[in-house]
Coordinates of C-alpha atoms in Angstrom, one line a residue:
X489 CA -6.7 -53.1 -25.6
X490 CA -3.9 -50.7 -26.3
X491 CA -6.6 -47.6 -27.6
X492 CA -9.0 -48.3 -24.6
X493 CA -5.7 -47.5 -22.0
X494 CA -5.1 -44.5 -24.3
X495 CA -8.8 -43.2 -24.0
X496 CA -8.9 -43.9 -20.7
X497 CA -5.0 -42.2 -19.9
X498 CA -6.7 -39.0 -21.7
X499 CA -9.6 -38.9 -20.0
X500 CA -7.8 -38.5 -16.8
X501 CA -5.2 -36.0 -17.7
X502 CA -8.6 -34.3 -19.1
X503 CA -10.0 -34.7 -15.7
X504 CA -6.6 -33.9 -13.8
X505 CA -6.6 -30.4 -15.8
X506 CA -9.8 -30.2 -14.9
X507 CA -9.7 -30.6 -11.2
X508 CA -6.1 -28.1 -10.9
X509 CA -8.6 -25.1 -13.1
X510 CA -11.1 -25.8 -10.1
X511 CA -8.4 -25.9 -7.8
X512 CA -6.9 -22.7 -9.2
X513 CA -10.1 -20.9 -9.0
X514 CA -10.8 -21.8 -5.7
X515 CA -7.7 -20.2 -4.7
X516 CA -8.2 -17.3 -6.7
X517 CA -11.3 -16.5 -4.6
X518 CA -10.0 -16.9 -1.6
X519 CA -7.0 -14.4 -2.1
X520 CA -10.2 -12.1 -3.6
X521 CA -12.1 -12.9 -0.3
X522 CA -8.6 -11.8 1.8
X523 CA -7.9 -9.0 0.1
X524 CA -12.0 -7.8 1.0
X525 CA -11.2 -8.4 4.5
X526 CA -7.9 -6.2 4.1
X527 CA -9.5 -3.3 2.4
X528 CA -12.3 -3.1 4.9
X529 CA -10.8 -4.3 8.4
X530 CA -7.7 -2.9 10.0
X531 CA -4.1 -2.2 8.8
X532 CA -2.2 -4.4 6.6
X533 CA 0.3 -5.8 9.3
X534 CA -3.1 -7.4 10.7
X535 CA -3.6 -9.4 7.7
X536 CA -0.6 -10.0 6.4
X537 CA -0.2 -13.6 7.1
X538 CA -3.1 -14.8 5.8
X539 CA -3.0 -12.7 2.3
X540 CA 0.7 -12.7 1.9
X541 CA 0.0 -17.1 2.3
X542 CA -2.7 -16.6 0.0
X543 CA -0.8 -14.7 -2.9
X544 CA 2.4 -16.8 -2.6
X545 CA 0.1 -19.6 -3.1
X546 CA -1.8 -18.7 -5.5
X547 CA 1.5 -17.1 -7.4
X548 CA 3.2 -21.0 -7.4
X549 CA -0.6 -22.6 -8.9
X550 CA -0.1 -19.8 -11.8
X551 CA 3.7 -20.3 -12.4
X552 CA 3.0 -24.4 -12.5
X553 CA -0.4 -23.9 -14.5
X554 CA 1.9 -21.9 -17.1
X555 CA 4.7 -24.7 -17.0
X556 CA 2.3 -27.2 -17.8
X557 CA 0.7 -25.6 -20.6
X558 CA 4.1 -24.4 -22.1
X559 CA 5.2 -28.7 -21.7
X560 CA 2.1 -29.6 -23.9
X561 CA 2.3 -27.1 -26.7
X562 CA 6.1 -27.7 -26.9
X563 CA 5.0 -31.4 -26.8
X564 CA 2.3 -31.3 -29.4
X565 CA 4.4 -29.1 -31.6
X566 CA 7.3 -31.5 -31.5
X567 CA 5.0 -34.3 -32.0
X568 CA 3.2 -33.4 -35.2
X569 CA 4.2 -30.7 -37.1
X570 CA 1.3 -30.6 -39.8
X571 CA -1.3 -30.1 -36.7
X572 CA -2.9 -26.9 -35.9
X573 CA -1.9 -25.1 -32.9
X574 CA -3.7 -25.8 -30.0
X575 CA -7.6 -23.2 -29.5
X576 CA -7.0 -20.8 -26.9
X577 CA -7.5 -21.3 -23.3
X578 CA -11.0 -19.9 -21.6
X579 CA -8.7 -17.7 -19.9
X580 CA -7.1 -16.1 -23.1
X581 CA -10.5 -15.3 -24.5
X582 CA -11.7 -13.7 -21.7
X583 CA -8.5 -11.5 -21.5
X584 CA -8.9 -7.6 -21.6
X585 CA -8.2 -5.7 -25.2
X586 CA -4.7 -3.7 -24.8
X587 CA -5.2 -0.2 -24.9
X588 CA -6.1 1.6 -27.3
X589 CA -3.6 4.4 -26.7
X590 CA -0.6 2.3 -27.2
X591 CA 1.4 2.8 -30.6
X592 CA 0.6 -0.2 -32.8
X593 CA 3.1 -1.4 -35.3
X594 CA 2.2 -3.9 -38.2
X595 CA 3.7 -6.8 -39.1
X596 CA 2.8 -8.4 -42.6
X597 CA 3.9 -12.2 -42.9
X598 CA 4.0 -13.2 -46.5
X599 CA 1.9 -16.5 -47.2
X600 CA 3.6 -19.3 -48.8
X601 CA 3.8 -19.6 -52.5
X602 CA 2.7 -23.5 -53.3
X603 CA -0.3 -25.5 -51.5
X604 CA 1.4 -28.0 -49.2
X605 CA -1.0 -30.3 -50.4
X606 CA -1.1 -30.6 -53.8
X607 CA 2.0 -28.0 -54.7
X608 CA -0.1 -25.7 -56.4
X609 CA 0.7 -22.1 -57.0
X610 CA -2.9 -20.8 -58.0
X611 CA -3.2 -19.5 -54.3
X612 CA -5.8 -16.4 -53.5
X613 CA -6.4 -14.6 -50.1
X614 CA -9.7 -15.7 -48.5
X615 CA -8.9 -13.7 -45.0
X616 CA -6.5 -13.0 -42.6
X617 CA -5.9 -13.2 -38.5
X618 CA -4.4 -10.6 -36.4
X619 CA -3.2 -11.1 -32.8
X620 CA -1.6 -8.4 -30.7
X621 CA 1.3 -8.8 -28.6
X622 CA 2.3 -6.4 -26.3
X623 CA 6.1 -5.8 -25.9
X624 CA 8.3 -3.4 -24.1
X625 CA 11.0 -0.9 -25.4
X626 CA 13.2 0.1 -22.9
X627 CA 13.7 3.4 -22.0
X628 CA 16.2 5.2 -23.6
X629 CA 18.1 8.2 -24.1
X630 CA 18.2 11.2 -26.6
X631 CA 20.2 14.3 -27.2
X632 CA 18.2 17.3 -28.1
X633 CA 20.8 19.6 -30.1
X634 CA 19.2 23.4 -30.2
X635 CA 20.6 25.1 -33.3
X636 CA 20.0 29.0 -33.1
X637 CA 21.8 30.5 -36.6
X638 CA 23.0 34.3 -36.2
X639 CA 21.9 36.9 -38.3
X640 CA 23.9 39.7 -39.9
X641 CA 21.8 42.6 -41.3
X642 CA 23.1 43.6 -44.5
X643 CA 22.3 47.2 -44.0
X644 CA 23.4 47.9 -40.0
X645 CA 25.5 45.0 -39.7
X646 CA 23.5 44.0 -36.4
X647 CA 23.6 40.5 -35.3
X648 CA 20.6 38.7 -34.1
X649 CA 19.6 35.3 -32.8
X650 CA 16.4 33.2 -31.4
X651 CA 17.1 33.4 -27.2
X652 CA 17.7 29.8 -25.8
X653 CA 15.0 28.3 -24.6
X654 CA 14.5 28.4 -21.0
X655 CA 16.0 25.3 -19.3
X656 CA 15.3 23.8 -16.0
X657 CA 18.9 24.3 -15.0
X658 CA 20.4 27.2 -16.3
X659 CA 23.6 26.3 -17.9
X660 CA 22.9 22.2 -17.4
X661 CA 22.5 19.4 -19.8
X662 CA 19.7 17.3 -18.0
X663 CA 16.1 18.0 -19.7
X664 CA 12.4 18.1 -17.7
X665 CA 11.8 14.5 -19.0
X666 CA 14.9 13.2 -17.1
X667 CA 14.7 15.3 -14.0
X668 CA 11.1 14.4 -13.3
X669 CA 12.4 10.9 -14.4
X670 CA 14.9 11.0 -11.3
X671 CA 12.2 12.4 -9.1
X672 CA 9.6 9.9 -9.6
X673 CA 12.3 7.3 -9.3
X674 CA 13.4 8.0 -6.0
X675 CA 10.2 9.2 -4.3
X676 CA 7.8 6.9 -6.1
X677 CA 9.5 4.0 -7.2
X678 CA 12.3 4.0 -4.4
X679 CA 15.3 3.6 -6.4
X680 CA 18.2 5.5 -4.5
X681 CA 20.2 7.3 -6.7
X682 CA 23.1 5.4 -6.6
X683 CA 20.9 2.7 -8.3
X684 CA 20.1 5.0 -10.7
X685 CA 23.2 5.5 -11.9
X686 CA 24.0 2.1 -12.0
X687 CA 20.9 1.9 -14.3
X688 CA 22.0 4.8 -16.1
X689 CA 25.9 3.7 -16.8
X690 CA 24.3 -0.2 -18.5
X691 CA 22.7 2.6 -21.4
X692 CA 26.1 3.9 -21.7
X693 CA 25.4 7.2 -19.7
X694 CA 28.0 8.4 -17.3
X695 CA 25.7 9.9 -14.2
X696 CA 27.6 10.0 -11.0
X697 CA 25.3 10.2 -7.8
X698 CA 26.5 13.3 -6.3
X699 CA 25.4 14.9 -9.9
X700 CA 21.8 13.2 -9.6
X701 CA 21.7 14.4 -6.0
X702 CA 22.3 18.1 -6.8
X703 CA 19.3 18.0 -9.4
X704 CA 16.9 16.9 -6.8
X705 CA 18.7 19.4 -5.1
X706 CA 17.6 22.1 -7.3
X707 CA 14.4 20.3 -8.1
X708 CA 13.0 20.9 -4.6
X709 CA 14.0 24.8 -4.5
X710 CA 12.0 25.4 -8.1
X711 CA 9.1 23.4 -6.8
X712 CA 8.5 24.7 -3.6
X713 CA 6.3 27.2 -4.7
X714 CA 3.5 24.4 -5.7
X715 CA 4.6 22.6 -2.5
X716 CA 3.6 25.3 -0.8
X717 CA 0.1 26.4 -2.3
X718 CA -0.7 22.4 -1.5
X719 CA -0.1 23.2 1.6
X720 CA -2.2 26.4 1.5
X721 CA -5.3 24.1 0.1
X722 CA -5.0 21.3 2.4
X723 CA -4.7 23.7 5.7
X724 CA -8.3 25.4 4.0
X725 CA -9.8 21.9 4.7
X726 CA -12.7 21.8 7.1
X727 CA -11.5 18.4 8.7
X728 CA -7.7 17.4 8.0
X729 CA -6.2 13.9 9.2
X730 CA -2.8 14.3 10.4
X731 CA 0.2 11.6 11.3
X732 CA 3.6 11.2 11.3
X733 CA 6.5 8.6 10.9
X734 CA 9.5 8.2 12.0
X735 CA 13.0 8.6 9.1
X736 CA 16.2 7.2 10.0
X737 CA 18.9 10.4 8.9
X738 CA 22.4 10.4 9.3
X739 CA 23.6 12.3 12.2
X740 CA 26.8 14.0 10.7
X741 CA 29.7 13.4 12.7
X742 CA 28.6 10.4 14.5
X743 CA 28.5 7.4 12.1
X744 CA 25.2 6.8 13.1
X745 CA 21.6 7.6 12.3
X746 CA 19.0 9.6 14.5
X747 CA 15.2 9.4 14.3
X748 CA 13.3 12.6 12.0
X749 CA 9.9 12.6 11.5
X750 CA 8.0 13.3 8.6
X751 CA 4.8 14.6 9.6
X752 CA 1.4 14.7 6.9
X753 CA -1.7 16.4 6.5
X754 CA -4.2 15.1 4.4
X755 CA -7.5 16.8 3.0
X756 CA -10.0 14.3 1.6
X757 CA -13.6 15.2 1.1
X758 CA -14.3 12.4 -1.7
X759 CA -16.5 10.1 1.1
X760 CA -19.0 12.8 1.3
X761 CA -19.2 13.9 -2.4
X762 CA -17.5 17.4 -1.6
X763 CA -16.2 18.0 -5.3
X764 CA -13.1 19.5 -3.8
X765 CA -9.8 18.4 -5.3
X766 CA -8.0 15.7 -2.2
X767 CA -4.4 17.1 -1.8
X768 CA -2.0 15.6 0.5
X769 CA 1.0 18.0 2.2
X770 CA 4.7 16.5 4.1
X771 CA 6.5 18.2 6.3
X772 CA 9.6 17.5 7.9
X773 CA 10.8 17.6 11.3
X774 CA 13.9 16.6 13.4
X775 CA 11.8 15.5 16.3
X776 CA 8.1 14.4 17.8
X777 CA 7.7 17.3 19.9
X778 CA 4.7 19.5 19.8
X779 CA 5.9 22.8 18.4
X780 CA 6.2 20.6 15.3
X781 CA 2.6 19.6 15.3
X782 CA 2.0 23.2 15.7
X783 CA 3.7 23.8 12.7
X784 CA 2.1 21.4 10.5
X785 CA -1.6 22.7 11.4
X786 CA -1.7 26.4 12.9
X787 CA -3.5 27.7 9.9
X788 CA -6.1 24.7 9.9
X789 CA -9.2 25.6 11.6
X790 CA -12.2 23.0 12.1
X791 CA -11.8 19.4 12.8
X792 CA -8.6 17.7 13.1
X793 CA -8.7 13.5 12.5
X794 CA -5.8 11.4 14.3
X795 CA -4.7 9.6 16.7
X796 CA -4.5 10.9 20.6
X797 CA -1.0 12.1 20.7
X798 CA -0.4 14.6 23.3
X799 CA 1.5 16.7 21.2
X800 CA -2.0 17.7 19.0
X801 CA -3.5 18.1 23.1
X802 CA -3.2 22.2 22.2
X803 CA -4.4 22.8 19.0
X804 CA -7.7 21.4 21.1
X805 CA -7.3 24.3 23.8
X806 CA -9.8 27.1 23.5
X807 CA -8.6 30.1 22.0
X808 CA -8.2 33.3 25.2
X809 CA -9.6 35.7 22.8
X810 CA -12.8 33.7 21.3
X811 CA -12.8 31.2 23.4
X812 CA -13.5 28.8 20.6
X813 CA -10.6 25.7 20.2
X814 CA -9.0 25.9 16.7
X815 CA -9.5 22.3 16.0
X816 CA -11.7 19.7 17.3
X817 CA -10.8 16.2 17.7
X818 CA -11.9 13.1 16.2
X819 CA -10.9 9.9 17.3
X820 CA -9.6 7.1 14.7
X821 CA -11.8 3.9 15.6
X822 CA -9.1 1.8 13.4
X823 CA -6.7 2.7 15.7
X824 CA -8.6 1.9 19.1
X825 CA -9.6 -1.4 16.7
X826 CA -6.1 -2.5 16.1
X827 CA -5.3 -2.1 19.9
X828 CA -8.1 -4.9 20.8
X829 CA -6.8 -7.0 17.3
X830 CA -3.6 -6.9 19.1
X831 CA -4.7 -8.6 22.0
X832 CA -7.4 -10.9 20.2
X833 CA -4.3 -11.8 17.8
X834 CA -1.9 -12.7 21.1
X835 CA -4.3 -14.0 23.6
X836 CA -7.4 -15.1 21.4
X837 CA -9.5 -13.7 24.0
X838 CA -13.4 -14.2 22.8
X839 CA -14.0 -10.9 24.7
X840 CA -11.8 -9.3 22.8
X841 CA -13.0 -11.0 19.4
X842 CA -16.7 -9.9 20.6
X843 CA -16.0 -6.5 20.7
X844 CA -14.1 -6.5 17.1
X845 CA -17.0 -7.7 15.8
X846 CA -19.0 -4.5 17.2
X847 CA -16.7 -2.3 16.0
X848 CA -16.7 -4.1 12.8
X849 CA -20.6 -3.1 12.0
X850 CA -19.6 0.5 12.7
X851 CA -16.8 0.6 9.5
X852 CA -20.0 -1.9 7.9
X853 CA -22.1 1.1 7.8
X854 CA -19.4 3.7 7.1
X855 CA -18.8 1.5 3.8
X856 CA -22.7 1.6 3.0
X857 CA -22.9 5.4 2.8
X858 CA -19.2 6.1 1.8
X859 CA -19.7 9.0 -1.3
X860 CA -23.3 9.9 -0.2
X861 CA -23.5 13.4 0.3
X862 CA -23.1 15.2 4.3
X863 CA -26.4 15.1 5.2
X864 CA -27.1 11.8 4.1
X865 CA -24.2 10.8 5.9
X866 CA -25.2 12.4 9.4
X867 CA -28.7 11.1 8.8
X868 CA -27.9 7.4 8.3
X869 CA -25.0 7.6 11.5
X870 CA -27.4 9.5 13.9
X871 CA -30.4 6.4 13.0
X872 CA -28.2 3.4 13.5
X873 CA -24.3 4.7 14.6
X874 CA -25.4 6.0 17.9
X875 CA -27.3 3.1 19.0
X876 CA -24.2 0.4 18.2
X877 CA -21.9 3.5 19.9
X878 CA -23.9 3.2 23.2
X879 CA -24.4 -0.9 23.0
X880 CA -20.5 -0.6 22.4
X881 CA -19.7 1.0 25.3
X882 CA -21.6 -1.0 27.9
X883 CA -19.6 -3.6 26.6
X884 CA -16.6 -1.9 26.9
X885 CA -17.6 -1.4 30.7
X886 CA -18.4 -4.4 31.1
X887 CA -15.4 -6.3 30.0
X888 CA -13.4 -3.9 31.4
X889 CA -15.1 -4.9 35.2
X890 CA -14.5 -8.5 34.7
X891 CA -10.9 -8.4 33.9
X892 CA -7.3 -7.5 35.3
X893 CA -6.7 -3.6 35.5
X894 CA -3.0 -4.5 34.4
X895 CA -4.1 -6.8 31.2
X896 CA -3.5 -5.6 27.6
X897 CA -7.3 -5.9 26.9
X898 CA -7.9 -3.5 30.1
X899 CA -5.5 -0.7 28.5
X900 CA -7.2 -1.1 25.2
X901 CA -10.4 -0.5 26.6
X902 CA -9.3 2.2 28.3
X903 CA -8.2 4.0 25.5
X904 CA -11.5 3.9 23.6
X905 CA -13.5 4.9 27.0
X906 CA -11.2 7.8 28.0
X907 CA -11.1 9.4 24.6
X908 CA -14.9 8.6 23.8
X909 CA -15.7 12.3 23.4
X910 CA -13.4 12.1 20.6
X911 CA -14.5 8.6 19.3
X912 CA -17.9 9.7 18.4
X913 CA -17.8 13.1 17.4
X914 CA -18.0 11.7 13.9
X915 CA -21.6 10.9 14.7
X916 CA -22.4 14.7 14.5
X917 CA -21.3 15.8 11.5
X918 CA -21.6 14.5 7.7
X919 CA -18.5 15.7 6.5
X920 CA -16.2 13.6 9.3
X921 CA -14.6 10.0 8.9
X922 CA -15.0 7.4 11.3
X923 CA -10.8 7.0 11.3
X924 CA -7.5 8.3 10.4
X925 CA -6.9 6.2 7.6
X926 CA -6.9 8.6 5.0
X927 CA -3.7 9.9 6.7
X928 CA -2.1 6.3 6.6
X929 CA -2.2 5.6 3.0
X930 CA -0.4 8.8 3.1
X931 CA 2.5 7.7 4.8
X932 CA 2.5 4.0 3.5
X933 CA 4.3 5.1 0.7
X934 CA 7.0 6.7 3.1
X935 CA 7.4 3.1 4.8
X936 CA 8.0 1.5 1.4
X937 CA 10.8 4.3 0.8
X938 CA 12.4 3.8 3.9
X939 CA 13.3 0.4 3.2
X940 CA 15.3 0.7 0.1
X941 CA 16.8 3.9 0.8
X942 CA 17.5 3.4 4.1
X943 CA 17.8 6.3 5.7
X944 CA 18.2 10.3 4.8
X945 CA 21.5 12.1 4.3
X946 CA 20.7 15.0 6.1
X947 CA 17.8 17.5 7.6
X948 CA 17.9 18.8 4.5
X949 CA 17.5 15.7 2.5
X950 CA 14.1 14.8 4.9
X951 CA 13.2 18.6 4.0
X952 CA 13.5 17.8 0.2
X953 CA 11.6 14.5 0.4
X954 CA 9.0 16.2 2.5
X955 CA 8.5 18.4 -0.4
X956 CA 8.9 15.9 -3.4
X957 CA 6.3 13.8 -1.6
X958 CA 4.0 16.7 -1.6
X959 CA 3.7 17.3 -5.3
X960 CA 3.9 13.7 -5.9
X961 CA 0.9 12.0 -3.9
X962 CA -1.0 15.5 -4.5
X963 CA -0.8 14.0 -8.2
X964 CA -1.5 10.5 -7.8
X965 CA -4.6 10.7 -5.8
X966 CA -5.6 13.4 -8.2
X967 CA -5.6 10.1 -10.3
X968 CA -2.3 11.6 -12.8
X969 CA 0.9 9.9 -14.1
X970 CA 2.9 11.8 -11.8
X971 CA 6.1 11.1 -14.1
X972 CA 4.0 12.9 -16.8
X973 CA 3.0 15.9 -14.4
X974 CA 6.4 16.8 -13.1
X975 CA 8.2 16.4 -16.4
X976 CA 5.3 19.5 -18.1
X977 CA 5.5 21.4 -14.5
X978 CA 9.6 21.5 -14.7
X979 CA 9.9 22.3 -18.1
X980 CA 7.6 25.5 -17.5
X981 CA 7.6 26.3 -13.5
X982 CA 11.0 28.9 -14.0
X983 CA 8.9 31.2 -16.4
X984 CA 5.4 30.9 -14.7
X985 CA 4.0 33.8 -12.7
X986 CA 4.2 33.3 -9.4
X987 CA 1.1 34.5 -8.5
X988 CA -0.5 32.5 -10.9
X989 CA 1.2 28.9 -9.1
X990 CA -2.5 27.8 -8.6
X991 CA -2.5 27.0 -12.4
X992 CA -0.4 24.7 -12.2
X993 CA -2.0 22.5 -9.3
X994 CA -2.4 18.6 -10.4
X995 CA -6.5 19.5 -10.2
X996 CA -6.1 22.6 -12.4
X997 CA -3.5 21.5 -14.8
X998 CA -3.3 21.1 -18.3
X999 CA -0.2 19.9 -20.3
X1000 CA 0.8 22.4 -23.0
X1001 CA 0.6 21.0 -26.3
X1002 CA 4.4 18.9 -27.4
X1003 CA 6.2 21.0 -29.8
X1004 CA 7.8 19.6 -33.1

């Protein structure tokens, strides 16, 4: 009696395990099926209940999936010694090798010396099992000690010695590694640097803030030079998306913060298959006026994505002399989208949820032909785009006659209609985007930066980011370790040409071989 309530106890707990891996699964494909929706509808505030739900429940199955199985092994190991461990879960076989660029250290565990079975010592190696383990060294600190003898001549008594090689900061002890390590630090992984010397002082190094803040300082004023011929590339652009956000900066004097803005211009011809390296250029500016616009695009000529701010209203003007506009506009459909979401998300109006979906079969096709080349592109939008554009818009009239004039929905729809001109000049060229969202990704990073640092010291300080920024997401979406990058560019940006700066651009660069 007492084994048949044992086999049946263990073929529920096998059926239980069974049932939470299903379970488990199933919530693995949902947050997969959320984060689809999120990559091709809308901005992430617009999904973020249901994914953020998603991934903090799928986080707790994982955490009590891994409690579970660290029970049982305890359990099993505790129980009976002599038995073998436990085969590896499905999960662990199907786990991806570690890299293979990753140092590899060997380990060599002697075998025992008598058979535990019969105590003899005639033992002889049939095989052996490996299993990798990855661990993590933190990062440490070095002092590199240059030793440069002096020569005497023994005939003219003339003293010589190697020069010192050239530093980042003349006369200064930190090294390229740990100035691009600051950099990358504040601008890419948000640590403010008073963090960082917190971080600093638990290794036993003494870095006070106002010290770290004087190397970004100087950091900025020897890279501004690359900044700069970023800027150059991405103003060469024939269509360039363009945004801004706002940055909370200390107002000196008044114990409080005001509002700066750092604006961005982004140059990204990967959807049609250009070839030409994506490059993304921040610049900052006390204020939202249009001179600063200006600023950021006069020496951009061609198309111009964004949103329909009235301070871009004159780079559309036509030019008194050639009567040609500098830049012509092209509407962001994910921003008239998320205008109608709003309203669908407050009202759950099924007018407004009808014309998501329409809009939704316009981004369909943009992600059916995304990295096809121009003509392709104009081909495929001219045979199917301009039909669902004109469909669209008699149902944009028509909604619009059947409600309020003073309704949320009505001022959404009137966006779209009174900037239509804009909203479907994509159709007419290959080499356009149906939004601006190139230009958001751009600035998402400045939103998570905000957060932990707060606000900006100064002008300045928004000035510096502006230009960190630059060089930075230039380097990630040119798919490099931008740690890696700055720490090869600092070490050798003092004694490069400047007229030779282009060399050094993430797309052309090459890291010079380590020395011993």
């Amino acid at each position: 009696m007492a084994r048949e309530v044992s086999a049946r106890d263990a073929e529920i707990s096998a059926r239980d395990a069974e049932i939470y891996e299903k379970t488990l699964y199933i919530e693995k494909l949902k947050a997969q099926l959320a984060e689809l929706r999120r990559a091709r509808f809308g901005r992430s505030s617009e999904r973020l209940d249901e994914a953020e739900q998603l991934e903090l429940a799928l986080e707790d199955l994982e955490r009590e999936q891994g409690q579970r199985q660290q029970s049982s092994e305890a359990l099993s190991s505790a129980g009976d010694a002599t038995k073998t461990r436990p085969s590896p879960s499905r999960e662990a076989a199907n786990r991806k090798p570690l890299p293979d660029h990753l140092p590899r250290e060997r380990i060599e565990h002697d075998g025992i010396c008598a058979c535990p079975k019969c105590g003899s010592t005639r033992l002889r190696t049939i095989g052996s099992d490996e299993r990798e383990v990855l661990e993590y060294i933190p990062s440490h600190f070095k002092v590199i000690v240059h030793v440069r003898p002096k020569l005497s001549c023994r005939v003219c008594e003339a003293v010589t010695q190697a020069p010192m090689p050239s530093l980042p900061i003349e006369r200064g002890r930190p090294g390229a590694g740990l100035l691009a390590h600051v950099l990358v630090a504040k601008y890419c992984d948000h640590l403010p640097l008073y963090r960082q010397s917190e971080i600093y002082a638990r290794a036993g190094v003494d870095l006070d803030r106002s010290t770290l803040a004087e190397w970004v300082g100087r950091m900025t004023a020897l890279l501004e030079p690359l900044s700069d011929a970023i800027r150059d590339h991405t103003c060469a652009g024939v269509a360039v998306h363009a945004d801004d956000t706002p940055v909370p900066v200390l107002a000196p004097g008044l114990g409080r913060t005001k509002t700066g803005r750092l604006w961005v211009a982004v140059r990204d011809e990967r959807p049609w298959a250009s070839g030409v390296p994506p490059s993304v250029f921040y610049r900052y500016a006390p204020d939202r006026k249009a001179e600063q616009a200006e600023a950021l695009l006069k020496n951009c000529r061609g198309y111009l994505h964004a949103d329909a701010y009235a301070g871009f209203n004159g780079l559309y003007e036509p030019d008194p002399i050639s009567g040609k506009a500098r830049l012509i506009e092209v509407g962001c459909w994910a921003h008239a989208r998320r205008k109608i979401f709003e309203v669908h998300a407050a009202t759950g109006s099924h007018a407004a949820l009808a014309l998501l979906k329409d809009i939704g079969e316009l981004f369909a096709l943009e992600n059916q032909i995304s990295g096809q080349s121009q003509a392709e592109r104009l081909a495929a939008r001219q045979e199917h785009a301009v039909p669902m554009l004109a469909a669209l818009k008699q149902s944009l009239e028509g909604v619009l006659a059947r409600i309020g004039r003073k309704t949320s929905l009505a001022q959404a729809i009137r966006y779209a209609l009174t900037n239509w001109k804009a909203f479907i000049c994509y159709t007419t060229d290959g080499r356009l985007d149906i939004s601006n969202n190139a230009a958001e990704r751009a600035i998402r990073p400045l939103a998570l930066g905000r957060k932990n640092w707060l606000f900006a010291g100064s002008d300045g300080g928004g000035r510096c980011a502006a230009t960190i920024y630059t060089i930075t997401q230039t380097a990630k979406i040119n798919g490099l370790d931008p740690e890696a990058y700055l720490r090869d560019v600092i070490a050798r940006i003092d004694d490069h040409p400047a007229r030779r700066i282009a060399e050094l651009l993430p797309w052309n660069w090459s890291p010079l071989p380590r020395q011993a």
